[in-house]
PDB file of C-alpha atoms in Angstrom:
ATOM      1  CA  GLY A 662      -0.080   0.410   0.598  1.00 92.00           C
ATOM      2  CA  VAL A 663       0.632   3.444  -0.307  1.00 96.00           C
ATOM      3  CA  LEU A 664       0.353   6.206   2.720  1.00 97.00           C
ATOM      4  CA  VAL A 665      -0.389  10.381   1.877  1.00 97.00           C
ATOM      5  CA  VAL A 666      -0.083  12.340   4.356  1.00 97.00           C
ATOM      6  CA  GLU A 667      -2.012  15.538   3.405  1.00 95.00           C
ATOM      7  CA  GLY A 668      -1.020  18.619   4.969  1.00 95.00           C
ATOM      8  CA  PHE A 669      -3.762  22.126   5.630  1.00 94.00           C
ATOM      9  CA  GLU A 670      -3.416  24.925   6.634  1.00 94.00           C
ATOM     10  CA  PRO A 671      -6.634  28.111   6.214  1.00 91.00           C
ATOM     11  CA  GLY A 672      -4.581  30.747   6.840  1.00 92.00           C
ATOM     12  CA  GLY A 673      -2.761  33.648   4.800  1.00 94.00           C
ATOM     13  CA  SER A 674      -1.941  33.989   1.339  1.00 94.00           C
ATOM     14  CA  ARG A 675      -1.844  30.494  -1.614  1.00 92.00           C
ATOM     15  CA  ASP A 676       1.662  30.938  -1.042  1.00 95.00           C
ATOM     16  CA  GLN A 677       2.077  31.211   2.414  1.00 96.00           C
ATOM     17  CA  GLN A 678      -0.936  28.083   2.612  1.00 94.00           C
ATOM     18  CA  PHE A 679       1.043  25.544   0.023  1.00 95.00           C
ATOM     19  CA  VAL A 680       3.976  26.555   1.937  1.00 97.00           C
ATOM     20  CA  ILE A 681       2.816  25.663   5.606  1.00 96.00           C
ATOM     21  CA  SER A 682       0.547  22.525   4.717  1.00 96.00           C
ATOM     22  CA  ARG A 683       3.198  21.136   2.866  1.00 97.00           C
ATOM     23  CA  ALA A 684       5.882  21.531   6.471  1.00 98.00           C
ATOM     24  CA  ARG A 685       3.945  19.552   7.853  1.00 97.00           C
ATOM     25  CA  ALA A 686       3.512  16.653   5.607  1.00 97.00           C
ATOM     26  CA  VAL A 687       6.817  16.664   5.839  1.00 98.00           C
ATOM     27  CA  ALA A 688       6.724  16.671   9.415  1.00 98.00           C
ATOM     28  CA  ALA A 689       4.320  14.276  10.179  1.00 98.00           C
ATOM     29  CA  ARG A 690       5.539  12.343   7.109  1.00 98.00           C
ATOM     30  CA  ASP A 691       8.829  11.974   8.776  1.00 98.00           C
ATOM     31  CA  TYR A 692       7.758  10.913  12.320  1.00 98.00           C
ATOM     32  CA  LEU A 693       5.185   8.310  10.798  1.00 97.00           C
ATOM     33  CA  VAL A 694       8.574   6.516   8.710  1.00 97.00           C
ATOM     34  CA  SER A 695      11.110   7.344  11.717  1.00 97.00           C
ATOM     35  CA  ARG A 696       8.583   5.463  14.122  1.00 98.00           C
ATOM     36  CA  PHE A 697       6.493   2.917  12.623  1.00 96.00           C
ATOM     37  CA  HIS A 698       9.455   2.158  10.322  1.00 96.00           C
ATOM     38  CA  LEU A 699       8.095   2.104   7.559  1.00 96.00           C
ATOM     39  CA  ASP A 700       8.964   2.311   3.739  1.00 95.00           C
ATOM     40  CA  SER A 701       9.455   5.982   3.296  1.00 95.00           C
ATOM     41  CA  ARG A 702       9.264   5.104  -1.181  1.00 96.00           C
ATOM     42  CA  SER A 703       5.798   4.481   0.167  1.00 96.00           C
ATOM     43  CA  THR A 704       5.147   6.994   0.956  1.00 97.00           C
ATOM     44  CA  GLY A 705       4.503  10.783  -0.244  1.00 97.00           C
ATOM     45  CA  VAL A 706       3.000  14.140   1.310  1.00 97.00           C
ATOM     46  CA  MET A 707       0.004  16.443  -0.396  1.00 95.00           C
ATOM     47  CA  PRO A 708       0.078  20.336   0.667  1.00 95.00           C
ATOM     48  CA  LEU A 709      -3.340  21.145  -0.166  1.00 91.00           C
ATOM     49  CA  GLY A 710      -3.742  24.817   1.197  1.00 88.00           C
ATOM     50  CA  ALA A 711      -7.565  25.210   3.439  1.00 86.00           C
ATOM     51  CA  GLY A 712      -8.972  22.939   2.004  1.00 76.00           C
ATOM     52  CA  PRO A 713      -9.484  19.200   1.252  1.00 68.00           C
ATOM     53  CA  ALA A 714     -10.500  18.217  -2.505  1.00 64.00           C
ATOM     54  CA  ASP A 715     -14.248  18.194  -3.488  1.00 66.00           C
ATOM     55  CA  GLY A 716     -17.290  15.884  -1.542  1.00 64.00           C
ATOM     56  CA  ALA A 717     -15.289  17.150   1.802  1.00 67.00           C
ATOM     57  CA  PRO A 718     -16.660  19.242   4.776  1.00 67.00           C
ATOM     58  CA  ALA A 719     -16.922  23.048   2.783  1.00 68.00           C
ATOM     59  CA  GLU A 720     -14.890  25.125   5.689  1.00 77.00           C
ATOM     60  CA  PRO A 721     -11.545  25.092   5.863  1.00 80.00           C
ATOM     61  CA  TRP A 722      -9.282  22.161   7.382  1.00 84.00           C
ATOM     62  CA  ASN A 723      -5.847  23.042   9.240  1.00 91.00           C
ATOM     63  CA  GLY A 724      -3.478  20.413  10.165  1.00 93.00           C
ATOM     64  CA  ILE A 725      -2.824  16.671   8.416  1.00 95.00           C
ATOM     65  CA  ALA A 726      -4.779  13.897   7.096  1.00 93.00           C
ATOM     66  CA  LEU A 727      -3.859  10.657   6.248  1.00 96.00           C
ATOM     67  CA  ALA A 728      -4.927   9.005   2.796  1.00 95.00           C
ATOM     68  CA  PHE A 729      -3.811   4.577   3.006  1.00 95.00           C
ATOM     69  CA  PHE A 730      -3.963   3.515  -0.351  1.00 95.00           C
ATOM     70  CA  LEU A 731      -4.126  -0.631  -0.789  1.00 94.00           C
ATOM     71  CA  GLU A 732      -3.166  -2.549  -3.634  1.00 87.00           C
ATOM     72  CA  ARG A 733      -5.824  -4.995  -4.621  1.00 86.00           C
TER      73      ARG A 733
END
């Protein structure tokens, strides 16, 4: 499987949102890889700024989310 850490930051300009949400995702990914001995080649980050993809609640998100994809 593949683990993707999504980062979110609702404040500031779009550029600031990107930088902060990416930093959050990278920090969380690094922690998870180190703490749980995950394969770093099977983990990634996705900075998403103020909100998630379509279909999720509309209010701004602040923090991280984990998405795990399993192969069938």
